[in-house]
mmCIF file of C-alpha atoms and ligand atoms in Angstrom:
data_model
loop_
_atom_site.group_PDB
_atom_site.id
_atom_site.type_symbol
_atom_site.label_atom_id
_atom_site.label_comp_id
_atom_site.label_asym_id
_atom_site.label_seq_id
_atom_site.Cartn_x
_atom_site.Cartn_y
_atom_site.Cartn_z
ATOM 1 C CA UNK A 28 -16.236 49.677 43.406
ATOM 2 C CA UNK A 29 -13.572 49.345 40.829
ATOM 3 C CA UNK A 30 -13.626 52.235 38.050
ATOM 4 C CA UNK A 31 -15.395 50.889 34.362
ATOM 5 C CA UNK A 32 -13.066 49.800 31.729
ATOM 6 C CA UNK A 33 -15.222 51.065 29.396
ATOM 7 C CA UNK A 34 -18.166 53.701 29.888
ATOM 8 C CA UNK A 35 -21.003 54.357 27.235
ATOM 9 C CA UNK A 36 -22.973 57.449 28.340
ATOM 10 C CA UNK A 37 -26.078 58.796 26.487
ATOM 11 C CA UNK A 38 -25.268 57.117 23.202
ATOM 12 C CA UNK A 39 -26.775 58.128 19.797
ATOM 13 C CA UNK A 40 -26.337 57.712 16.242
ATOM 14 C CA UNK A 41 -28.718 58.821 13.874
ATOM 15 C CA UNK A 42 -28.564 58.048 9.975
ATOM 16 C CA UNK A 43 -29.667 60.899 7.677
ATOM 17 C CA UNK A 44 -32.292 59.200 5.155
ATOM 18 C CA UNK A 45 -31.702 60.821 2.430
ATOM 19 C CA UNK A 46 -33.327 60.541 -1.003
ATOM 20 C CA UNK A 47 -31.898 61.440 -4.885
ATOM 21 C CA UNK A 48 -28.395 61.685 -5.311
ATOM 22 C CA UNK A 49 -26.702 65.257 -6.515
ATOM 23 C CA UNK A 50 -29.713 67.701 -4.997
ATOM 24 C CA UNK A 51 -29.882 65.213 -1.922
ATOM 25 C CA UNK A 52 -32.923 65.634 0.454
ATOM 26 C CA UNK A 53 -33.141 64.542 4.074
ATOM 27 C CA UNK A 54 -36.482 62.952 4.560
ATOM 28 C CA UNK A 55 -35.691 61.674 7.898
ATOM 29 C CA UNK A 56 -32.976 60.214 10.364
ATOM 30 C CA UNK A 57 -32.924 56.332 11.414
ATOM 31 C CA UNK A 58 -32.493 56.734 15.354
ATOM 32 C CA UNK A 59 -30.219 53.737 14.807
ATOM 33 C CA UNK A 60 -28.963 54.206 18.831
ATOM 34 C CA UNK A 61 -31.029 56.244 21.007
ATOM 35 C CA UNK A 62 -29.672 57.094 24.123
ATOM 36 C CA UNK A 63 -27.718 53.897 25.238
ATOM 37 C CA UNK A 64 -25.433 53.509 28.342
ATOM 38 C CA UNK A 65 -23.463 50.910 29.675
ATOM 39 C CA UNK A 66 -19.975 49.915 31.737
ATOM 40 C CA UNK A 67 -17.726 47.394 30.958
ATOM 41 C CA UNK A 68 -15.571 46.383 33.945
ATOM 42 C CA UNK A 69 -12.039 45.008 33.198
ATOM 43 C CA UNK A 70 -12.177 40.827 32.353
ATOM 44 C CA UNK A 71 -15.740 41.401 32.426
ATOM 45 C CA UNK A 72 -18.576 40.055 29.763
ATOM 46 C CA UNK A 73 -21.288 42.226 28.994
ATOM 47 C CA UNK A 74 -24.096 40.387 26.485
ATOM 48 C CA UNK A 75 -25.540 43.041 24.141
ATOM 49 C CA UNK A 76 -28.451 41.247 22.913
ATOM 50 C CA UNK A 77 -31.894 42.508 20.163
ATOM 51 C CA UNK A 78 -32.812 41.419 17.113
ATOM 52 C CA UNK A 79 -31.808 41.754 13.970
ATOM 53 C CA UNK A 80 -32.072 46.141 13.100
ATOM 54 C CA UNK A 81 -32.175 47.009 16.869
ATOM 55 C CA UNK A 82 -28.621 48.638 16.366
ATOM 56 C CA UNK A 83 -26.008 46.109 18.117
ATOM 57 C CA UNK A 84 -23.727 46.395 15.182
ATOM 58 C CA UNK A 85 -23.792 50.548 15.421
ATOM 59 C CA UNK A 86 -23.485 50.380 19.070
ATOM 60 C CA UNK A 87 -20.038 48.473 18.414
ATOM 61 C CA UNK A 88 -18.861 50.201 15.592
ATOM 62 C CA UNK A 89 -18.691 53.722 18.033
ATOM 63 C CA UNK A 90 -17.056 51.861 20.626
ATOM 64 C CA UNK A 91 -14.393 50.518 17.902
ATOM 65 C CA UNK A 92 -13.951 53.931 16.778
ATOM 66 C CA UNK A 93 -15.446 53.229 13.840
ATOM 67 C CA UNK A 94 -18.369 55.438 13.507
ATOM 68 C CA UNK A 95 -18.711 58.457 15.015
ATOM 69 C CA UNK A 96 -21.922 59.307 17.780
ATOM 70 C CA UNK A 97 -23.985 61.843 17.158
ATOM 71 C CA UNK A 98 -24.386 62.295 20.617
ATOM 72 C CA UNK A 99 -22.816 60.898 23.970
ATOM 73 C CA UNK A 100 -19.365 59.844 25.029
ATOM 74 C CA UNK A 101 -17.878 56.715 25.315
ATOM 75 C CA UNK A 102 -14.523 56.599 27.343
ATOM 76 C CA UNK A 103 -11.815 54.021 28.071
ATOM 77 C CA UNK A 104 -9.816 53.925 31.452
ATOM 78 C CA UNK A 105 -11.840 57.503 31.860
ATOM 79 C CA UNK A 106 -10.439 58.699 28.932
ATOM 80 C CA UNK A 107 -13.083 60.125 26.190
ATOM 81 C CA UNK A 108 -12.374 58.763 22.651
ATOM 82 C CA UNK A 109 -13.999 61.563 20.468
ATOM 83 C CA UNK A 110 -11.315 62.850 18.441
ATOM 84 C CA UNK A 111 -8.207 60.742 19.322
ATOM 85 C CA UNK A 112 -5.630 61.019 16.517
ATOM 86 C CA UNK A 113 -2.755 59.475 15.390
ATOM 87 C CA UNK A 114 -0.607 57.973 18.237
ATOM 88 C CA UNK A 115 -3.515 57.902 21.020
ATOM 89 C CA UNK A 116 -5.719 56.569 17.848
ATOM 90 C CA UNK A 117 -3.199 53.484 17.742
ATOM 91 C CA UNK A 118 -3.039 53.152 21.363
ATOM 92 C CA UNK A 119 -6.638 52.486 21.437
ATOM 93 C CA UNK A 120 -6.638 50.756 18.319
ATOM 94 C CA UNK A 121 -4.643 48.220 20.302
ATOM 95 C CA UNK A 122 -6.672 48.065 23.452
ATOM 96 C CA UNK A 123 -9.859 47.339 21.867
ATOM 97 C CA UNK A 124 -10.339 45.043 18.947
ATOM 98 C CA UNK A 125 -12.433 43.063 17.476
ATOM 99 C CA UNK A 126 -14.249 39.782 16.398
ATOM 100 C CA UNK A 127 -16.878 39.925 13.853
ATOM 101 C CA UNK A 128 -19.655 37.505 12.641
ATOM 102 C CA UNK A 129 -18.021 36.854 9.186
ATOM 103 C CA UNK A 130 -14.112 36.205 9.422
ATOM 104 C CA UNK A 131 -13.579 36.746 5.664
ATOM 105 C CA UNK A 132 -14.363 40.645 7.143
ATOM 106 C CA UNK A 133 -10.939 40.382 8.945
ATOM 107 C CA UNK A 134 -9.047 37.990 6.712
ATOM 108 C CA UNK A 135 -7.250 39.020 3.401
ATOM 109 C CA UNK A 136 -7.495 35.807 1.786
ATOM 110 C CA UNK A 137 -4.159 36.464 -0.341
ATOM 111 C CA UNK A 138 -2.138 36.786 2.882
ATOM 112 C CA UNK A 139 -1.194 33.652 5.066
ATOM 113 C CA UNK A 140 -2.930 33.860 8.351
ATOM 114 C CA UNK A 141 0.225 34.779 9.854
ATOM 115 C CA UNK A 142 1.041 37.492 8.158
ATOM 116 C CA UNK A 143 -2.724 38.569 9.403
ATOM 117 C CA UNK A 144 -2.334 38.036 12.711
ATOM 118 C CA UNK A 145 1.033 40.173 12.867
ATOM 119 C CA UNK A 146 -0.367 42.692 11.529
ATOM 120 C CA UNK A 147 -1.246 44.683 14.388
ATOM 121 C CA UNK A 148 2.429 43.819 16.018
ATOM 122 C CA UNK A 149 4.312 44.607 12.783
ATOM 123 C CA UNK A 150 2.163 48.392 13.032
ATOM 124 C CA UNK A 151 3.031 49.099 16.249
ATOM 125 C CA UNK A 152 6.755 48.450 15.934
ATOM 126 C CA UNK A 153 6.230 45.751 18.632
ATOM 127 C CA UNK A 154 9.731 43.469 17.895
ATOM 128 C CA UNK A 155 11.993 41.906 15.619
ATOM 129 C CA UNK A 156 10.774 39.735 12.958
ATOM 130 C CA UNK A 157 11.346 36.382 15.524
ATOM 131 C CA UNK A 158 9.645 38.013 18.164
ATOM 132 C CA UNK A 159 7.011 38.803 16.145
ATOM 133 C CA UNK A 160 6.594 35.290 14.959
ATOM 134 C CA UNK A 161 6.784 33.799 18.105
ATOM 135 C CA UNK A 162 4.360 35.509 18.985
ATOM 136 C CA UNK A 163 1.950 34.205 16.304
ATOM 137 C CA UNK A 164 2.779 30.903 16.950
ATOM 138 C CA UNK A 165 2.160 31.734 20.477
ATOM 139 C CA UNK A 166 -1.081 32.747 19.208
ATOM 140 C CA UNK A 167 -2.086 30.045 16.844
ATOM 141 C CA UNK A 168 -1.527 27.834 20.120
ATOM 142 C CA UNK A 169 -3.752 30.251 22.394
ATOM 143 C CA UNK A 170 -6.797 29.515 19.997
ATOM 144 C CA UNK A 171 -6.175 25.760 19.551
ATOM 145 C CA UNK A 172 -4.716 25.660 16.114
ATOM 146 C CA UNK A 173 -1.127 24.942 15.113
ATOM 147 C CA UNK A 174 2.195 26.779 15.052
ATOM 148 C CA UNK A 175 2.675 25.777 11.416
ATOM 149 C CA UNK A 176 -0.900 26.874 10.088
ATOM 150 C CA UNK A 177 0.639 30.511 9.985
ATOM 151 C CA UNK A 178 2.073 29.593 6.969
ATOM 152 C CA UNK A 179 -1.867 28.572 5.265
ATOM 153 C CA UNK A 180 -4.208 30.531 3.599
ATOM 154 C CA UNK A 181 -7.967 31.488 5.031
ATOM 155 C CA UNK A 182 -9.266 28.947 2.319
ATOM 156 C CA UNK A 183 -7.691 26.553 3.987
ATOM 157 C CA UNK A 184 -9.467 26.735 6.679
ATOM 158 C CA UNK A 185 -13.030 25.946 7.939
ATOM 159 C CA UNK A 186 -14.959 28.430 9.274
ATOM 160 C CA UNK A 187 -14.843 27.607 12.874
ATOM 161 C CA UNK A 188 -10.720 27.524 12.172
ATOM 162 C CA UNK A 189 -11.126 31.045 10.202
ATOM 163 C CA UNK A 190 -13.282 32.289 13.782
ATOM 164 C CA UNK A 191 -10.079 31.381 15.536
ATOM 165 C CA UNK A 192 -7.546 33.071 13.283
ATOM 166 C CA UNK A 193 -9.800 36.538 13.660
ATOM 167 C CA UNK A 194 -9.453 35.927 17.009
ATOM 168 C CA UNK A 195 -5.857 35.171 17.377
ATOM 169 C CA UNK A 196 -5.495 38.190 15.089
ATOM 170 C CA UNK A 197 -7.523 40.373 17.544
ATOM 171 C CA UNK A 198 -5.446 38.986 20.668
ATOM 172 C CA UNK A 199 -1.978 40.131 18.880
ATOM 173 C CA UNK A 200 -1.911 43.343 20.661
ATOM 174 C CA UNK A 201 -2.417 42.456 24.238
ATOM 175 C CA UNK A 202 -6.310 44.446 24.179
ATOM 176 C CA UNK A 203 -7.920 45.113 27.040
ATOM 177 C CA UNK A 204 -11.694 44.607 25.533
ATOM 178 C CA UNK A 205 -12.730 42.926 22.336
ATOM 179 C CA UNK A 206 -15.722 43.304 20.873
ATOM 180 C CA UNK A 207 -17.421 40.276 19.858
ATOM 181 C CA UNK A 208 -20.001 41.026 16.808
ATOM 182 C CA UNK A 209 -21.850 37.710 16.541
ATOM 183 C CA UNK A 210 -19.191 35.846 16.607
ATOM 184 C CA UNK A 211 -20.664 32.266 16.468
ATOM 185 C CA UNK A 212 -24.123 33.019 14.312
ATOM 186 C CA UNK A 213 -22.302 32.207 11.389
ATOM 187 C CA UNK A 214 -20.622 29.245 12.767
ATOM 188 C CA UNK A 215 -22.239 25.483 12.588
ATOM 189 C CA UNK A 216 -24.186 25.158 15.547
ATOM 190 C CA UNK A 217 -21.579 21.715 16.702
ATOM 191 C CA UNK A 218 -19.100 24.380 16.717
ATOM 192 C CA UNK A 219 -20.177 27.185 18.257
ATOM 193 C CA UNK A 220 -20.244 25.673 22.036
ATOM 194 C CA UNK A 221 -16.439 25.280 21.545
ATOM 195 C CA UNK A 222 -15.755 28.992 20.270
ATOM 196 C CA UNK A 223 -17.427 29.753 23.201
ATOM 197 C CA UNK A 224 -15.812 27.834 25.742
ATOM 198 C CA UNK A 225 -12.278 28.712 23.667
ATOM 199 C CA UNK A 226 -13.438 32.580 24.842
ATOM 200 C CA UNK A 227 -14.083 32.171 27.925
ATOM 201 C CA UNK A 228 -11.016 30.340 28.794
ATOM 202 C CA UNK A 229 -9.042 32.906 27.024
ATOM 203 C CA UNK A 230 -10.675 35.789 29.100
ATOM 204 C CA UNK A 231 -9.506 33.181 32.414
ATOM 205 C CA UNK A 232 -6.031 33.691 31.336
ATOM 206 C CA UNK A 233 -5.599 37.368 29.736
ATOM 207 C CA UNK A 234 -8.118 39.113 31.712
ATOM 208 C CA UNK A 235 -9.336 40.534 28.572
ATOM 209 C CA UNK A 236 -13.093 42.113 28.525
ATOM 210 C CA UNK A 237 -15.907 41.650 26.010
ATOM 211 C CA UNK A 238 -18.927 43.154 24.459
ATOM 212 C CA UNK A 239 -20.545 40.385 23.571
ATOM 213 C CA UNK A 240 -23.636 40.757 20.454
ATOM 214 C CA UNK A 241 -25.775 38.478 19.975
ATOM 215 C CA UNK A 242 -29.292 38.134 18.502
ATOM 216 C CA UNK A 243 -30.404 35.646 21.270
ATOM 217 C CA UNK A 244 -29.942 34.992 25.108
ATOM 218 C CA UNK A 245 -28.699 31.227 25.041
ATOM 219 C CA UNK A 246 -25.782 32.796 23.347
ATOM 220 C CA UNK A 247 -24.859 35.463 26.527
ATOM 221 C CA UNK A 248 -26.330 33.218 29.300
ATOM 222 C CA UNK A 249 -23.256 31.710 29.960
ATOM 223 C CA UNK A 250 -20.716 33.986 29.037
ATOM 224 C CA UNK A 251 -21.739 37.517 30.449
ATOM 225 C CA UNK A 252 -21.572 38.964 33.636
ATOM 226 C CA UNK A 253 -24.085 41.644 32.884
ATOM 227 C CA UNK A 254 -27.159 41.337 30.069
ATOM 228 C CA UNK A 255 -28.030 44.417 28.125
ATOM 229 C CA UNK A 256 -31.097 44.363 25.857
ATOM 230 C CA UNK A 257 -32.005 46.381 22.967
ATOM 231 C CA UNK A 258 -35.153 47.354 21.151
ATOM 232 C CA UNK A 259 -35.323 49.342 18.175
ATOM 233 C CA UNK A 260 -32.020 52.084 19.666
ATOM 234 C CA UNK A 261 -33.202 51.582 22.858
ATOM 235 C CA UNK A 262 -32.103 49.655 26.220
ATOM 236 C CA UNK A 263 -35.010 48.049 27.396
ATOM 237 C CA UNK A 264 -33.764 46.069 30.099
ATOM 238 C CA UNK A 265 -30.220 45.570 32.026
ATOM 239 C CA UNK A 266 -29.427 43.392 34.386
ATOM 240 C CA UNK A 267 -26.343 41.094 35.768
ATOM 241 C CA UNK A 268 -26.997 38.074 33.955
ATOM 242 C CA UNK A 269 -27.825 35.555 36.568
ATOM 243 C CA UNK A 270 -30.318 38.011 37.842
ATOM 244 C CA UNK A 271 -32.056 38.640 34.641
ATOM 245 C CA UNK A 272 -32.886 35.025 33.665
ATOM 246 C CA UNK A 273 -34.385 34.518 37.511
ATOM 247 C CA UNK A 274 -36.177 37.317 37.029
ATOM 248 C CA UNK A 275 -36.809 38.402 33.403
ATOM 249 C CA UNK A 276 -39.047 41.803 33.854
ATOM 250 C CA UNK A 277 -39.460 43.421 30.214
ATOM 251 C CA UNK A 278 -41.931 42.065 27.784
ATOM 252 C CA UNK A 279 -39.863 42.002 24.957
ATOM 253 C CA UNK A 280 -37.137 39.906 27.126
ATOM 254 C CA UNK A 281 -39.967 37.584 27.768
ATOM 255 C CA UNK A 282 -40.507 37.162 24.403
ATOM 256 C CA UNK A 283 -36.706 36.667 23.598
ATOM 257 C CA UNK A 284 -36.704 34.160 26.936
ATOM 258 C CA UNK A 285 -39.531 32.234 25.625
ATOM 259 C CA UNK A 286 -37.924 32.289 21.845
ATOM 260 C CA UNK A 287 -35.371 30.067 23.566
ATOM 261 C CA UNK A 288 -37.152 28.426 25.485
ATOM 262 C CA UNK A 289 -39.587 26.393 21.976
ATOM 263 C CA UNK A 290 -36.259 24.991 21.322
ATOM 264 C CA UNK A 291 -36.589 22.885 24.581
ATOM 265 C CA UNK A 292 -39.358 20.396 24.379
ATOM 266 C CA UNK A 293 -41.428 20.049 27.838
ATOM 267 C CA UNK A 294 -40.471 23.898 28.747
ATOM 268 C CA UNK A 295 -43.783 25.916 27.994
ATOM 269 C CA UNK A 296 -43.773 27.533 31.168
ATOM 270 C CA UNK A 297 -44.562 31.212 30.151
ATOM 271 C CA UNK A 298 -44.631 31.074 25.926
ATOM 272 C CA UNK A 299 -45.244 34.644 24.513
ATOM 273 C CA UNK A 300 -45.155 34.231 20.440
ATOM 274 C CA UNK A 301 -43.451 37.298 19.417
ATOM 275 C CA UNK A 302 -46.029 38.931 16.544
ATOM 276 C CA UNK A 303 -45.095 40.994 13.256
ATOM 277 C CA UNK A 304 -41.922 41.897 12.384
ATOM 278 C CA UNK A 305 -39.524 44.819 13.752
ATOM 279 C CA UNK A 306 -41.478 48.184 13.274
ATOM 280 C CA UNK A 307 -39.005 50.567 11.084
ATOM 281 C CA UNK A 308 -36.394 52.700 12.640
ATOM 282 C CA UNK A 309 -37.384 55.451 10.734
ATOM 283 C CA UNK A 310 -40.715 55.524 11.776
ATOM 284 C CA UNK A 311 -39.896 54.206 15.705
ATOM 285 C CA UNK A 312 -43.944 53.656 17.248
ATOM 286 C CA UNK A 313 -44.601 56.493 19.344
ATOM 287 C CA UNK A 314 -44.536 56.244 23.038
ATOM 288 C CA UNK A 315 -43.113 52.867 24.373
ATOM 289 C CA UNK A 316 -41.628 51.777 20.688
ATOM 290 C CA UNK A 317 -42.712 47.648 21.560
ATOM 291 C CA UNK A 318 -46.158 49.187 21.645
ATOM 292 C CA UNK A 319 -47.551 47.197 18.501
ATOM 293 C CA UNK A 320 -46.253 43.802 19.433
ATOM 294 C CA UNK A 321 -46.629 43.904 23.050
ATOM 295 C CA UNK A 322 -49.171 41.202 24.792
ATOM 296 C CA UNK A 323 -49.352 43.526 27.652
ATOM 297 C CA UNK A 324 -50.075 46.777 25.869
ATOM 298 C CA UNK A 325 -51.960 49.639 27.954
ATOM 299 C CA UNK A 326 -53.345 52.910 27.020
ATOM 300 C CA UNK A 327 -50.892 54.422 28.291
ATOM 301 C CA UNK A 328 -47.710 53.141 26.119
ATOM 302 C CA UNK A 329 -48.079 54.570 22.882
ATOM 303 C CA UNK A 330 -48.407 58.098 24.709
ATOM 304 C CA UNK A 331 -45.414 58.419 26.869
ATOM 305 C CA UNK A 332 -42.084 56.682 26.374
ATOM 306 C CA UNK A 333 -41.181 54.243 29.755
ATOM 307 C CA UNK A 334 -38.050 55.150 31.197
ATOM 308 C CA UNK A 335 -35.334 52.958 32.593
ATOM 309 C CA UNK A 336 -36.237 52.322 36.734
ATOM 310 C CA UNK A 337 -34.740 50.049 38.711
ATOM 311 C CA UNK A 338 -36.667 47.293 40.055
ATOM 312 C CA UNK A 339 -33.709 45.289 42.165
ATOM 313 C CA UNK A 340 -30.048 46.145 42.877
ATOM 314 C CA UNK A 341 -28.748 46.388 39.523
ATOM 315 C CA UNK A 342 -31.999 45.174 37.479
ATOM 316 C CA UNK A 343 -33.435 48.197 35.524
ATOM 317 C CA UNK A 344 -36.102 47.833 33.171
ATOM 318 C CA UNK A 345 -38.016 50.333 30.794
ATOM 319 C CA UNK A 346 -41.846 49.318 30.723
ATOM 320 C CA UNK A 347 -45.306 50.821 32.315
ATOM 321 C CA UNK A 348 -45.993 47.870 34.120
ATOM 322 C CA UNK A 349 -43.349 48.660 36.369
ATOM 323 C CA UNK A 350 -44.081 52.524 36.847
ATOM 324 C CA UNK A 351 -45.085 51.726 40.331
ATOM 325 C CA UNK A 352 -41.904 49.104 41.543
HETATM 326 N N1 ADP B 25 -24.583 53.319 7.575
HETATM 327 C C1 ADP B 25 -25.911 53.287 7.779
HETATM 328 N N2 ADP B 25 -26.731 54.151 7.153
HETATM 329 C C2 ADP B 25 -28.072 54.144 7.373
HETATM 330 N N3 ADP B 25 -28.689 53.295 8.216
HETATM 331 C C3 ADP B 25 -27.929 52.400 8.869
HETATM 332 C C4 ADP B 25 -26.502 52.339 8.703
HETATM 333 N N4 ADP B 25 -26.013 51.350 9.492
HETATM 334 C C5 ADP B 25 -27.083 50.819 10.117
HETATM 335 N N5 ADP B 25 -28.223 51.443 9.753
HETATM 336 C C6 ADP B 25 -29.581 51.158 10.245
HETATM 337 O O1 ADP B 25 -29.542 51.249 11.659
HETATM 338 C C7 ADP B 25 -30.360 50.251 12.247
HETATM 339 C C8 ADP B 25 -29.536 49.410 13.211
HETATM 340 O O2 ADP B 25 -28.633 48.629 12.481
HETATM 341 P P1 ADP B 25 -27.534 47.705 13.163
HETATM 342 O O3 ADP B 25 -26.778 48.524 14.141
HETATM 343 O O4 ADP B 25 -26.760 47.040 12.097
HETATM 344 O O5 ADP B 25 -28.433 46.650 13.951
HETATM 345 P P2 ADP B 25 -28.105 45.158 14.467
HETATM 346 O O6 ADP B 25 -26.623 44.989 14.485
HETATM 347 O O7 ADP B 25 -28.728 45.094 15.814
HETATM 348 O O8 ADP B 25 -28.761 44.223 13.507
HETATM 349 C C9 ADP B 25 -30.956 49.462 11.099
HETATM 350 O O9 ADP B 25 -32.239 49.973 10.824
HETATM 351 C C10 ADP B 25 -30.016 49.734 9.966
HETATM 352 O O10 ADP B 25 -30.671 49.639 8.722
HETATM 353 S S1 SF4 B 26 -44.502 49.964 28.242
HETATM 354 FE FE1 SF4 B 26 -46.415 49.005 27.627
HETATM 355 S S2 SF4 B 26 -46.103 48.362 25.495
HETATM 356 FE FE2 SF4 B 26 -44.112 48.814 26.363
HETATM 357 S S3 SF4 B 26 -43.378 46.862 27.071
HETATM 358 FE FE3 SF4 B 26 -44.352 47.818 28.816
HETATM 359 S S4 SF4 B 26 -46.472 47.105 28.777
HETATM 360 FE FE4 SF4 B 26 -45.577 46.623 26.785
HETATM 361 MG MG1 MG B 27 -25.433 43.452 13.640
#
């Protein structure tokens, strides 16, 4: 067994809730991440996939260094990030980048793209001006657009095109994982199967890993290796990929599974309507936190909170009904 790129131990980031603003009073934390792990393996996928609130988006921002964990490590090549500073902080700056659902987040639309996608190469000293623009053009070419579009502005663009710059952009630096934030939902749905397919042929030839968000699992099926779903800060089930749609184990995956599965006529196999809306963070249910919107709810789950058990090599899932597997 080859050593994790990437290793996510006991992750947790809380939000004060806080009301009035100069005699501010804590009235509560959000338990936006609560207790999440996870590998990456180098040139690996993994899917990190909840809905909307379950706290994808703060899971990524710790791993980009962006946000700080209130509890938990995360650690690259072994190496713990907490409190890497300047030169270390641009070393890992460099290994892992990132790809976010709207490219206007990454692009300064006043600066031609390839000027943006230099950036990180101009930063780290990496060349001589010509090296550095061969290397965009390089770039430009990697992601299917053209040398000469370095010289256009985002505007010029459609989105799908802007989704490649932010990518070329993240590339620059040779990284080692990027994380992907949604990086099609925004994108017209006749797009987003190239995007795709443009990743995974990049990750063929650079060996590059990703995290991979996403608010559905048509999006990960066919792009990562292992499947990691969330529920309000929690992992609820975590699987390699293949295994988990043979096998899908966790209510709430069965209700994400069968979400996909309406959009394909004739396939009503197992349908579980998913009811009411995402309970509140603040106020997580007590117990197993799917409690309320659970088909299969039992006395038991809003009493004690389900842990994570394996039920086949590598398949864990966090549910009562499997107590006994
Ligand atoms: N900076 C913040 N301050 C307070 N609450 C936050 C902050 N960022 C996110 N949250 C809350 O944390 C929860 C998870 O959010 P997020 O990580 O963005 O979820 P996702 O990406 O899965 O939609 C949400 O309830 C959100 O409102
Ligand atoms: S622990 Fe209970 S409420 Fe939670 S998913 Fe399993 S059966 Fe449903
Ligand atoms: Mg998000």
């Amino acid at each position: 067994m080859s050593e994790p790129l990437l290793r996510v131990e006991g992750l947790k980031k809380h939000f004060a809730f806080t009301k009035g603003i100069l005699f501010a009073r804590t009235l509560g934390h959000v338990k936006a991440v609560d207790d999440v792990s996870f590998d990456i393996k180098a040139g690996e996928t993994l899917g990190l996939v909840g809905e909307s609130g379950c706290g994808k988006t703060t899971t990524s921002r710790m791993i980009l260094n962006l946000e700080e964990p209130t509890e938990g490590r995360i650690l690259l090549e072994d190496e713990p990030i907490s409190g890497l500073q300047g030169a270390a902080l641009s070393a890992y700056r460099a290994k892992v980048q990132a790809v976010f659902q709207d490219p206007w987040s990454s692009l300064n639309p006043r600066m031609k793209v390839g000027r943006t996608i230099a950036e990180s190469l101009i930063v780290n000293d990496w060349g001589d001006k010509e090296k550095i623009a061969a290397r965009v053009r390089e770039l430009l070419q990697q992601v299917g657009l053209r040398p000469e579009q370095a010289e256009q502005y985002p505007h010029e663009f459609s989105g799908g095109q802007r989704q490649r710059v932010a990518l070329a952009a993240a590339l620059a630096s040779r990284p080692k994982l990027i994380v992907l934030d949604e990086p099609v939902s925004a994108l017209d749905v006749s797009i987003r199967a190239q995007m795709m397919n443009l990743l995974k042929d990049i990750q063929a030839q650079d060996n590059v890993a990703y995290l991979l968000v996403a608010h559905d699992l048509a999006t990960v099926r066919h792009m990562a290796d292992h499947t990691v779903v969330m529920y309000l800060g929690k992992i609820v089930e975590k699987a390699p990929t293949e295994s988990l749609f043979a096998d899908v184990r966790h209510p709430y995956t069965k209700a994400l599974f069968s979400a996909v599965l309406v959009a394909w006529p004739g396939r009503s196999e197992e349908e579980i309507e998913l009811r009411g809306e995402v309970p509140s963070p603040l106020n997580p249910p007590s117990g197993c936190r799917f409690h309320t919107r659970c088909p299969w709810v039992m006395p038991r789950c809003s009493q004690q909170e389900p842990v994570l058990r394996e039920v086949s090599p590598g398949h864990t899932v966090a549910c009562h009904l499997f107590d006994n597997a």
